[in-house]
XYZ file of C-alpha atoms in Angstrom:
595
model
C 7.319 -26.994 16.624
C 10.666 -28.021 16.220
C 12.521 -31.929 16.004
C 15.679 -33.106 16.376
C 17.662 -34.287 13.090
C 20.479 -36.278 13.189
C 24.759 -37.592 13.329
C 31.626 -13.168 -9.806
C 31.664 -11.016 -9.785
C 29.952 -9.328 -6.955
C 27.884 -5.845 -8.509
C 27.591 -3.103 -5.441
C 23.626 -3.111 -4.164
C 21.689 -1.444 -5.688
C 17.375 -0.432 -5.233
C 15.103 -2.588 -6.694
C 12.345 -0.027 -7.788
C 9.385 -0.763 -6.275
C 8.305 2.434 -5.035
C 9.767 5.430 -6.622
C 8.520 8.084 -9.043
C 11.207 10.047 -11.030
C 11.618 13.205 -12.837
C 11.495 16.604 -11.913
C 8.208 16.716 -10.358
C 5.839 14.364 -8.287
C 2.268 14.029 -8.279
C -0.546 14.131 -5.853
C -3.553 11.781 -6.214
C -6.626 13.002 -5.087
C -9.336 10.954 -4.586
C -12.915 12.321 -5.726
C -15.785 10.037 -6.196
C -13.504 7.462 -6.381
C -11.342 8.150 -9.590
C -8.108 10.175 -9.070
C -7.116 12.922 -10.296
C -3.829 13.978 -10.860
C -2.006 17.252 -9.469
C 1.274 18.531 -9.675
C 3.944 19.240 -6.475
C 6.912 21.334 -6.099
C 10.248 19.569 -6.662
C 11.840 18.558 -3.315
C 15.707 19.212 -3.991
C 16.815 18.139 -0.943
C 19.295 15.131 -2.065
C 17.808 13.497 1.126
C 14.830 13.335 -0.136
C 13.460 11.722 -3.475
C 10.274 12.775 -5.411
C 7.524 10.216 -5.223
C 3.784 9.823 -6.260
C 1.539 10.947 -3.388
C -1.699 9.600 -2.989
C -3.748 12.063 -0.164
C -6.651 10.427 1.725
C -9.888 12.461 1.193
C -12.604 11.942 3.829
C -16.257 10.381 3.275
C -17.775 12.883 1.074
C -21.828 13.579 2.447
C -24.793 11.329 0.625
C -21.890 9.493 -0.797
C -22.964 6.073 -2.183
C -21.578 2.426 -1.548
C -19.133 2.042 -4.641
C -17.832 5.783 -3.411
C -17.630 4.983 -0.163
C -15.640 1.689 -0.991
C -13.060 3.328 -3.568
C -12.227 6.402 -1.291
C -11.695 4.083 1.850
C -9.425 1.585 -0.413
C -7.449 5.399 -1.879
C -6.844 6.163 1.973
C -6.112 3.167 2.658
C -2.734 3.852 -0.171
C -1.838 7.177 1.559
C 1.506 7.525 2.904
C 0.029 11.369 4.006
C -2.490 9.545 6.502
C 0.095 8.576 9.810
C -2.551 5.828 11.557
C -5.021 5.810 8.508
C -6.862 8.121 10.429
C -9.211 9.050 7.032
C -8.964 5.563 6.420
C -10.799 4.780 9.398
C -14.050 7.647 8.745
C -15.406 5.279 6.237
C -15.789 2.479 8.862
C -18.437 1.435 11.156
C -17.847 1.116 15.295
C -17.322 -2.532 14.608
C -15.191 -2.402 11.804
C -13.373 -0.136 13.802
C -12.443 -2.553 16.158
C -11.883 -5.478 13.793
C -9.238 -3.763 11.485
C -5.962 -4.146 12.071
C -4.077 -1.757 9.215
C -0.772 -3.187 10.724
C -1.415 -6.596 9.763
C 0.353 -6.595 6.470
C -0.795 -5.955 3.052
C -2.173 -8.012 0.579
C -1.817 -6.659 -3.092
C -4.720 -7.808 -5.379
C -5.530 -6.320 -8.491
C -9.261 -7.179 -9.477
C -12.137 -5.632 -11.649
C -15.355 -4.917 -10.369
C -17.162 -4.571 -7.912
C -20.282 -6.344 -8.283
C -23.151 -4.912 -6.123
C -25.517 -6.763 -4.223
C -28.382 -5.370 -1.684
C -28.908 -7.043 1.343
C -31.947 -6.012 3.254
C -30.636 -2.289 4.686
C -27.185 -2.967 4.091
C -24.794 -3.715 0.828
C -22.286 -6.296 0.042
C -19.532 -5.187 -2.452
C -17.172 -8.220 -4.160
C -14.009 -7.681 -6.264
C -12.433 -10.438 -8.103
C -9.531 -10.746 -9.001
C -5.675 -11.829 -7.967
C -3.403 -11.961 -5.066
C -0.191 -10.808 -6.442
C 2.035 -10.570 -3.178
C 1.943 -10.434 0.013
C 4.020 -7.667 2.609
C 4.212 -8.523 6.354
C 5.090 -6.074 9.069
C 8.535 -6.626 8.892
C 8.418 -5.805 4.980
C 8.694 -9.326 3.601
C 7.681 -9.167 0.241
C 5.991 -12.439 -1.141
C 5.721 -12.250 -4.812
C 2.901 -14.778 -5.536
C 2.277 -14.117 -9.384
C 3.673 -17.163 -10.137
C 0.875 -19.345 -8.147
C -2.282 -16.918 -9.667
C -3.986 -17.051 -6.603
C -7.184 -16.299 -7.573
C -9.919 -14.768 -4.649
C -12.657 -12.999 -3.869
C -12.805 -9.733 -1.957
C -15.575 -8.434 0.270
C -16.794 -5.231 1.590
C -19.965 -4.956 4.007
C -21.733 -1.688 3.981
C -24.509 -0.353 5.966
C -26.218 3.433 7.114
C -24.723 5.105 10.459
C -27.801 7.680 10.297
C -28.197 8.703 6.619
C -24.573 7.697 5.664
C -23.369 4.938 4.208
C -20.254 3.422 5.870
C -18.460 -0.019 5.572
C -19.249 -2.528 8.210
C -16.937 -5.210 7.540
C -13.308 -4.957 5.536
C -10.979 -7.406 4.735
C -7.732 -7.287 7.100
C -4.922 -5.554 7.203
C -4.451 -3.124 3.916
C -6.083 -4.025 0.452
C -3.723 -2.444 -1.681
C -3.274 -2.951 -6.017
C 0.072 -3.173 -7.570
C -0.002 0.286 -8.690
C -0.312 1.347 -4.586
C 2.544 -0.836 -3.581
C 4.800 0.842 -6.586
C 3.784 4.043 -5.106
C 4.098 3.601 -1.586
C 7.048 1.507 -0.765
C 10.422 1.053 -1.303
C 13.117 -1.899 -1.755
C 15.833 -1.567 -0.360
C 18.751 -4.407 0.729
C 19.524 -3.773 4.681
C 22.681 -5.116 6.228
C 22.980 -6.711 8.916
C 26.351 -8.537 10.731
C 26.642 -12.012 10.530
C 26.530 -13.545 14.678
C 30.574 -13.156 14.848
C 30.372 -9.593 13.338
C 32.613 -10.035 10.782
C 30.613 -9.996 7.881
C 27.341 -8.418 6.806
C 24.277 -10.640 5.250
C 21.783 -8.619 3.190
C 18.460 -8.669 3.906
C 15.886 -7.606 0.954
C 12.687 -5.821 2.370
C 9.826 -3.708 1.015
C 9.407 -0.612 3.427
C 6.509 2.055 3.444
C 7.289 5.380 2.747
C 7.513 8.286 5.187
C 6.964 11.216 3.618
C 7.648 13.252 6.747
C 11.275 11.898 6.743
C 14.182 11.340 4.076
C 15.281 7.871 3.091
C 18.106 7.937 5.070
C 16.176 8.753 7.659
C 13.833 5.803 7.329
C 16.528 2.997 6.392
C 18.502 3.849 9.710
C 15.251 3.527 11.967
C 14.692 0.167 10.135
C 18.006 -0.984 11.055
C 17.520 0.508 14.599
C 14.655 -1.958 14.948
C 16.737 -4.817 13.792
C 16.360 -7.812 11.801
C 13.198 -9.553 11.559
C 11.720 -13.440 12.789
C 12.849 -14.357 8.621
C 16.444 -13.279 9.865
C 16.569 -13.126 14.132
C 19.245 -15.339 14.756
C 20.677 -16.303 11.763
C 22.239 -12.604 12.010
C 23.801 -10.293 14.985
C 22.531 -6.661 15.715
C 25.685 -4.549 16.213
C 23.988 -1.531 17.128
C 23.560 -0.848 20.788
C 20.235 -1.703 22.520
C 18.591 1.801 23.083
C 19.957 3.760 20.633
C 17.820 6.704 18.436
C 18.622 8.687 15.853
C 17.777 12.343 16.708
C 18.528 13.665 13.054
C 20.117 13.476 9.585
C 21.515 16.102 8.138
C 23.189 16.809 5.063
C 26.777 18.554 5.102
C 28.195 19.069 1.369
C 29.327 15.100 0.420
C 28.861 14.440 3.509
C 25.702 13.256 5.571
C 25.364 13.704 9.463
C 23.683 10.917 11.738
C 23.220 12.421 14.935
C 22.296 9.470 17.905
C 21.497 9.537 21.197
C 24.213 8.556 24.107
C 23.905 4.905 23.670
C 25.713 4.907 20.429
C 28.602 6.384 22.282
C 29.905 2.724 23.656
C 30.849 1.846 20.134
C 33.719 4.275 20.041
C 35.476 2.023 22.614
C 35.047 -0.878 20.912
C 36.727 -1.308 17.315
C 35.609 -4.522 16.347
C 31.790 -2.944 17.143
C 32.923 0.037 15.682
C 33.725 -1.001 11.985
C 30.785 -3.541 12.221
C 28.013 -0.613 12.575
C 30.316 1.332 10.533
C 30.039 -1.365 7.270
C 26.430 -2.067 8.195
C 25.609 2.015 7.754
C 27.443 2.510 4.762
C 26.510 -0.646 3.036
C 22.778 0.259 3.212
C 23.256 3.802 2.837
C 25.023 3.711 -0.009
C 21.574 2.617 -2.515
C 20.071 6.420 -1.420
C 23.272 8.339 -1.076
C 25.931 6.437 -3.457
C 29.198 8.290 -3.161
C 28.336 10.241 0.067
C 30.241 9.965 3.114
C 28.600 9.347 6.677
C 29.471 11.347 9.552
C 28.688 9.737 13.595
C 27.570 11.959 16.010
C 26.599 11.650 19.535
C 24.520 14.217 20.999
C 26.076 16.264 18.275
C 29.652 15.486 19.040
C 31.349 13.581 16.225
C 32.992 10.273 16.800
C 36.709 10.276 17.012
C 38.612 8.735 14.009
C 36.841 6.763 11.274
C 33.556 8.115 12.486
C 34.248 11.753 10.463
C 34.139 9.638 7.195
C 32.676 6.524 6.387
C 31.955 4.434 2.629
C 31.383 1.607 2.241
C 34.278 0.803 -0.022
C 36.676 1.757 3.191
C 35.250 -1.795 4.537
C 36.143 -4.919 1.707
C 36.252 -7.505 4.480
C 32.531 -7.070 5.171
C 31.289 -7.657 1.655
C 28.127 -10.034 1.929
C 28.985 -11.340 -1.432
C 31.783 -13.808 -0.114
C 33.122 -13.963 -3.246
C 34.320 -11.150 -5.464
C 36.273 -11.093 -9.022
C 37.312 -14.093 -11.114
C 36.968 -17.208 -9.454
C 38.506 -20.327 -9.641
C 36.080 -23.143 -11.176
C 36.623 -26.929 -10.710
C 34.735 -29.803 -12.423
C 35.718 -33.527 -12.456
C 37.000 -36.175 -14.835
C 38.771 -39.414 -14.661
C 37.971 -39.651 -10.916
C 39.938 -36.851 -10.332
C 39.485 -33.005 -9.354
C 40.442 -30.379 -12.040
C 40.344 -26.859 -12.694
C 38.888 -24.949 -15.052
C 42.301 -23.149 -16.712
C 42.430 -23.143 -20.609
C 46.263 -22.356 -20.270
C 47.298 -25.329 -18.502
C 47.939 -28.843 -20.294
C 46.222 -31.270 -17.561
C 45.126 -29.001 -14.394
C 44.750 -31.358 -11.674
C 44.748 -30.019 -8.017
C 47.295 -30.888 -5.902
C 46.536 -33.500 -2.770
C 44.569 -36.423 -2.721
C 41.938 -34.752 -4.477
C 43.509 -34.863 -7.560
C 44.827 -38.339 -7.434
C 42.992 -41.877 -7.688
C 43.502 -42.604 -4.142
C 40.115 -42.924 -3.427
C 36.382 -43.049 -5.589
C 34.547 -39.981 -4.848
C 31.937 -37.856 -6.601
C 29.718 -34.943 -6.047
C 32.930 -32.509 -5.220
C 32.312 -29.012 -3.067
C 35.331 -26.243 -2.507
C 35.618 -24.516 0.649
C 37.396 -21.442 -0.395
C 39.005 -19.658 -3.330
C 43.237 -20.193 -2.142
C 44.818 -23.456 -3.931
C 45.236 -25.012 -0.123
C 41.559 -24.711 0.109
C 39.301 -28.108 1.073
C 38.035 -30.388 -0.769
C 34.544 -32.635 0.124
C 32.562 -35.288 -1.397
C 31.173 -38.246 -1.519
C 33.017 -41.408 -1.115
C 32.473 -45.122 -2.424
C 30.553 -46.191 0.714
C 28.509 -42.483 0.904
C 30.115 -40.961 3.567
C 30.893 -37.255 3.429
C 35.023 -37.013 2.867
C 37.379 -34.093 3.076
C 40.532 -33.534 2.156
C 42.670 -30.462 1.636
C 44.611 -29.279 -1.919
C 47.958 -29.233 -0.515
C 50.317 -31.430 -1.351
C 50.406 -34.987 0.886
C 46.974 -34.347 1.802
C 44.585 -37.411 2.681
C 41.009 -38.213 2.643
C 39.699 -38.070 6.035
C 36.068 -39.255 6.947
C 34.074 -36.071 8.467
C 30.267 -37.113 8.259
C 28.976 -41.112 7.578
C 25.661 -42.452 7.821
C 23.334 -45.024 9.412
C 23.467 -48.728 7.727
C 21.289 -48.021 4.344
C 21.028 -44.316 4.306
C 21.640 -41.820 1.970
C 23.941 -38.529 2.406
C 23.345 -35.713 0.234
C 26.172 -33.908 -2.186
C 28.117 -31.956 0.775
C 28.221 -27.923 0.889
C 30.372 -25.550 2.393
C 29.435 -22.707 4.234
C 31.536 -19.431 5.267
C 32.761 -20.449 8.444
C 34.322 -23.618 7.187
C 31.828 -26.132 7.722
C 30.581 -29.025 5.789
C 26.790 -29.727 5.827
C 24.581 -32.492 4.440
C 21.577 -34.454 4.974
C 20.964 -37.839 5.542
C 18.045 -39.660 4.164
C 16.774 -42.471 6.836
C 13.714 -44.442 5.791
C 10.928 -41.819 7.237
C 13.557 -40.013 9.201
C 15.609 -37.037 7.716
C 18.393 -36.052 9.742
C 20.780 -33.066 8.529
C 24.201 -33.122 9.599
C 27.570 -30.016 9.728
C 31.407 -30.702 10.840
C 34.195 -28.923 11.058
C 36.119 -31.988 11.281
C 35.607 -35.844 12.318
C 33.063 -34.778 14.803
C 29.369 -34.114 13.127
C 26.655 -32.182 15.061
C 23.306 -32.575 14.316
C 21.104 -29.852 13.228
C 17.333 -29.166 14.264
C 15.150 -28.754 11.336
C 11.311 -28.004 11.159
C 8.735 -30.603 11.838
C 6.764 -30.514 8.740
C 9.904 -32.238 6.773
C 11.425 -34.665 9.814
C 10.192 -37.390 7.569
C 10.749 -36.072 3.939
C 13.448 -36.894 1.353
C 15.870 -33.964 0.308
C 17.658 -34.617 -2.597
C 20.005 -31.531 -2.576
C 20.768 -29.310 0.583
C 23.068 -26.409 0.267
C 24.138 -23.542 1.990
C 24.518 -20.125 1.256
C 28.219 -18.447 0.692
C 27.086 -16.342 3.967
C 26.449 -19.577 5.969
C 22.734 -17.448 6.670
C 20.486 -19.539 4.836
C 19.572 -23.077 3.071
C 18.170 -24.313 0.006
C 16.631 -27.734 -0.114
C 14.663 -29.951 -2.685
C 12.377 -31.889 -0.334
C 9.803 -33.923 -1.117
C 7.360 -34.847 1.353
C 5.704 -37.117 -0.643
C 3.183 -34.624 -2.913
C 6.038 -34.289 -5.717
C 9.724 -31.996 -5.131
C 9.741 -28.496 -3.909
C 12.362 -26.087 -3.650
C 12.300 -24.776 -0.030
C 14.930 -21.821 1.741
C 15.082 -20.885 5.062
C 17.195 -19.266 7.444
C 19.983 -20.844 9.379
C 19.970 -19.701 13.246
C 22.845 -19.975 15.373
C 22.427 -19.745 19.086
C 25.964 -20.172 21.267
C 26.742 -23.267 19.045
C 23.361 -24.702 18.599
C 22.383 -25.219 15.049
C 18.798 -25.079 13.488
C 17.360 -24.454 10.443
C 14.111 -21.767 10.524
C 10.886 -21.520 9.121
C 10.864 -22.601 5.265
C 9.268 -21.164 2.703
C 8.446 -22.959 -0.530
C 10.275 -21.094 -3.556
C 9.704 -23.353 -6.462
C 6.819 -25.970 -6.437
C 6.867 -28.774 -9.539
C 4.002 -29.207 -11.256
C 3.047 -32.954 -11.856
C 5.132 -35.462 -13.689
C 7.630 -32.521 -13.054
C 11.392 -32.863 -12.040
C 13.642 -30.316 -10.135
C 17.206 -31.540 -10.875
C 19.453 -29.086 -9.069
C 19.951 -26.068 -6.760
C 22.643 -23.416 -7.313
C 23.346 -20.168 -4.381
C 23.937 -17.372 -7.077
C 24.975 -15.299 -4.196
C 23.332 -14.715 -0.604
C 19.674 -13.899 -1.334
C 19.298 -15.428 -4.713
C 19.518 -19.463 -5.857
C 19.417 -20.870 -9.973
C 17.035 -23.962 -10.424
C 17.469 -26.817 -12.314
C 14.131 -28.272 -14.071
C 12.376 -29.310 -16.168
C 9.495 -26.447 -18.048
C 6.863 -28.900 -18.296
C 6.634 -32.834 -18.459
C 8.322 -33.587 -21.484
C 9.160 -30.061 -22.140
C 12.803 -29.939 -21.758
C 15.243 -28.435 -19.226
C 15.421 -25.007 -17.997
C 17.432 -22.715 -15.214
C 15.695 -20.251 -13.151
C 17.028 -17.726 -10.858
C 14.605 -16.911 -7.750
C 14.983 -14.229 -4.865
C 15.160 -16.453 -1.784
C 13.556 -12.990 0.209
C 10.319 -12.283 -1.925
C 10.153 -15.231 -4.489
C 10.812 -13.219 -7.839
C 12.046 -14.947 -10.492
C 13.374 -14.479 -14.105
C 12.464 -15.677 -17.572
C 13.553 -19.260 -17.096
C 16.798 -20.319 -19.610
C 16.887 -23.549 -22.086
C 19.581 -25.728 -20.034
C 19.660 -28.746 -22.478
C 20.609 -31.953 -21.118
C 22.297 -29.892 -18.218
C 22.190 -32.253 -15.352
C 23.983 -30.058 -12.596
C 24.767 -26.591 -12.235
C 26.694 -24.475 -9.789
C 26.904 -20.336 -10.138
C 29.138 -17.256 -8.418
C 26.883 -14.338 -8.757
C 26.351 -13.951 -12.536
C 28.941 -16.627 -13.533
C 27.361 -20.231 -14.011
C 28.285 -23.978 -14.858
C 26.361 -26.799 -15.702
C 27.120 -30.263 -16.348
C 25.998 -31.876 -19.490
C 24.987 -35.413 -20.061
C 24.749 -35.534 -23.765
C 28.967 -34.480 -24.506
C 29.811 -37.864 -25.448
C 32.309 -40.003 -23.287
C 30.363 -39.316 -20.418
C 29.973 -35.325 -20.237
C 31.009 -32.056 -20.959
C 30.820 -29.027 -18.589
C 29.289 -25.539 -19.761
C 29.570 -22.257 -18.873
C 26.733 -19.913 -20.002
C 27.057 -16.812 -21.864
C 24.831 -14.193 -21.332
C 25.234 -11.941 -24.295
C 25.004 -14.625 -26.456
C 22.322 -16.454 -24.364
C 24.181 -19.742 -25.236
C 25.988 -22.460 -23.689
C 29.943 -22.671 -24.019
C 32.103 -25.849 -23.523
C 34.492 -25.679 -21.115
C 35.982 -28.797 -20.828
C 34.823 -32.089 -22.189
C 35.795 -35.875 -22.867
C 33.827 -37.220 -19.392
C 34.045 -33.708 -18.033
C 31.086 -33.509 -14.830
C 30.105 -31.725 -11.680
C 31.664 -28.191 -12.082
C 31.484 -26.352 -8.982
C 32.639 -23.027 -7.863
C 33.389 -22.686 -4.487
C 31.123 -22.846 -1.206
C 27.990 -22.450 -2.246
């Protein structure tokens, strides 16, 4: 249900390792009374193809008992050697037959046990222990270690004829941590923004195939195209229909063969270089340094199609922003940059002259003509440009005794904020004195958001919202339908504990925000980055008195309260895993652009 709301450095992707074994030689877990044993496999040289851990479904063994019968279905269950769990599904009853539904999603728990308990003819079999994620069918990882979800598991067995057999399962797969490690892997998959000029990364955890190479399995995914988490916010450049018939590998070079439909996109060069970027930039975490070949039927594509990288296609990097980038922070009621080498850097335009009071500052692009919004004196959203003889013009205001949020930027030169109504929340974008109103979901139409920004990629939000049981950190995507704007599903990233404050929200790049809070009441400040896709987080940082903070992939600012005169603004060194001063004397809100 839906309601209306109202007027770097950029570092190439790279696999996060959930799944792979390496080394010279993979293993082969065979289950056997329910404890595995260990057995050795030839090396698979094929450079297609990477070693893993192999985990091969035994059936029900005869006169096995209920703890046997439990631990060998939940082994099979792990097998990527079982297409359809077909040993998976000897150890269950006609009725549990029925009832489980292995394409559900998985739920990882790790628990000890199982305590026994006899029930008339039949056997009930509980683990405890804890959730640790959760992976739907369209391989979105939930990392839930943070919450400690703590539950119990149950297995029902009873006797088909003299063999024990379980009755009743949980649903979906029951798989532990180790499984998941085993069995899947994480990989980024591109996908075009909806004006194909750009791709947007997309993190997922995806079973592995052990009848096909990675290659193999990363194109299918994209074949299938972008999930509900994504479907909209994102295009789908490759044509409706098409299949991949086979990879092959050809020296440095690796052959996708397709079926006819991919043939349209030779035609078509906007298409073209849009599947072309969205290939190599996923291919290149399993086959870094290898070229791609297109083939139709076996034919090769004319032109580019022979010999495709992903470093032949810049324009479509999903980081937005890549090098050095200019940094901007404010003092005296003026805009500045950060720039050691110059005696007093104020931008040029009205944004660096005391033409007007304005605060909360946000850059639209990385050129010194870029624009300039904020806040003004009377809370209306402002923008301006830094060119010289620029002017403040009034983009987004609000209803008598509302609130507008800091404004944000996103990729495609829009300004967004939202607008805090007495029980209404209404979110607002413009790309100039005419603001459209976004639909947002209906479990915060009457909440308060205290921050609202949008990703450099203009494909997703991060909010604080507080609908009334204490702030939360929420992200969701941003769909875009022929003009009309709304803001998808949210998911709740960071949750305060009580007495607990969440200060700030920072876009480190596309899939991954910093968080300003506090570690405990009364236990100081801290910044923690989160994956917006599957909720990970790192060891949260000491921040001070930081009061704001803006970041550019691993770059970050922050805003201090305690620097005397009214501020200073920080910049934090990693190798040192310290704050440095940047500017001071009233220095305040740094902020890279967008984001």
């Amino acid at each position: 249900m839906w309601t209306r709301s109202g007027p770097l450095r950029y570092a190439a992707a790279a696999v996060t390792a959930l799944a792979l074994a390496g080394g010279g030689t993979a293993c082969a877990i065979i289950p056997t009374s329910g404890s595995p044993i260990p057995a050795k496999e030839e090396s698979n040289s094929d450079p297609l193809n990477a070693p893993y851990v192999r985990m091969i479904a035994a059936p029900p063994r005869p006169g096995a008992q209920p703890r046997d019968i439990v631990a060998g279905f939940r082994a099979a269950m792990s097998s990527v050697e079982d297409p359809g769990w077909k040993i998976a599904r000897q150890y269950l009853t006609g009725d549990a037959l029925t009832e489980w539904d292995p394409a559900s999603g998985v739920t990882v728990f790790d628990g000890a046990g199982p305590k026994q308990e006899n029930d008339g003819d039949g056997v009930t079999m509980t683990f405890h222990g804890t959730v640790a994620a959760t992976i739907d069918g369209e391989g979105r990882y939930q990392d839930l270690t943070l919450t400690g979800v703590e539950r119990d598991v149950t297995f029902g067995l009873s006797k088909v004829g003299q063999e024990w057999r379980i009755s009743s399962a949980p649903p979906g797969l029951l798989l532990s941590s180790a499984d998941v490690k085993r069995a899947y892997g994480a990989f980024d998959v591109y996908y075009p923004d909806v004006s194909g000029r750009w791709l947007i990364a997309d993190h997922v955890a995806i079973p592995i195939d052990p009848s096909e190479s990675q290659v193999e399995t990363l194109v299918r995914w994209l074949l299938r195209g972008p999930g509900r988490s994504l479907r909209g916010a994102v295009g789908n450049v490759l044509p409706s229909g098409t299949r991949l018939i086979r990879v092959v590998a050809d020296g440095d070079s690796v052959i996708l063969d397709f079926t006819s439909s991919m043939a349209v996109i030779g035609d078509r060069l906007d298409q073209f270089r849009a599947v072309c970027a969205q290939l190599a930039w996923t291919l290149n975490q399993v086959i870094p340094g290898q070229s791609i070949q297109i083939q139709v039927n076996g034919e090769p594509l004319p032109g580019d199609g022979r010999s495709i990288k992903w470093q032949n296609y810049p324009e479509f990097n999903p980081a937005v922003l890549t090098g050095e980038q200019p940094a901007y922070f404010m003092r005296g009621g003026v805009l500045r940059r950060i720039d050691h080498e110059a005696d007093d850097p104020v931008v040029e335009g009205a944004a660096g002259q005391k033409t007007m009071g304005f605060s909360s500052p946000a850059i639209s692009g990385t050129d010194r003509k870029a624009k300039v919004a904020a806040l003004g004196d009377d809370g209306a959203v402002y923008v301006t440009s830094m060119a010289e003889d620029s002017r403040w013009d009034k983009w987004i205001g609000g209803a008598k005794g509302s609130i507008l949020t800091p404004p944000s930027w996103d990729r495609y030169g829009a300004v967004w904020t939202a607008e805090n109504i007495p029980g209404e929340l209404r979110v607002w974008t413009a790309y100039g004195a005419a603001p459209q109103r976004v639909l947002i979901p209906a479990d915060i139409a009457a909440a308060n958001v205290e921050a609202l920004r949008v990703s450099r990629d203009g494909a997703r939000v991060a909010m604080i919202v507080d609908s009334g049981h204490g702030p939360e950190v929420r992200t969701g995507p941003i769909l875009r339908d022929e003009g009309n704007l709304r803001i998808g599903e949210l998911r709740t990233l960071v949750e305060a504990k009580e007495g607990q404050r969440i200060y700030d929200v920072a876009w480190k790049d596309g899939q991954h925000v910093v968080v300003l809070s506090e570690r405990k009441k009364g236990g100081g400040r801290v910044y923690t980055a989160y994956s917006v896709t599957d909720g990970r987080s790192e060891e949260p940082k000491s921040a001070a008195q930081v009061s704001s903070i803006s970041a550019a992939g691993d770059s970050l600012l922050a805003g201090s309260d305690d620097g005397g005169d009214g501020g200073e603004v920080l910049s934090w060194d990693g190798k040192k895993s310290e704050w440095v001063t940047e500017a001071k004397d009233g220095a305040s809100t740094p902020v890279y652009p967008l984001g």
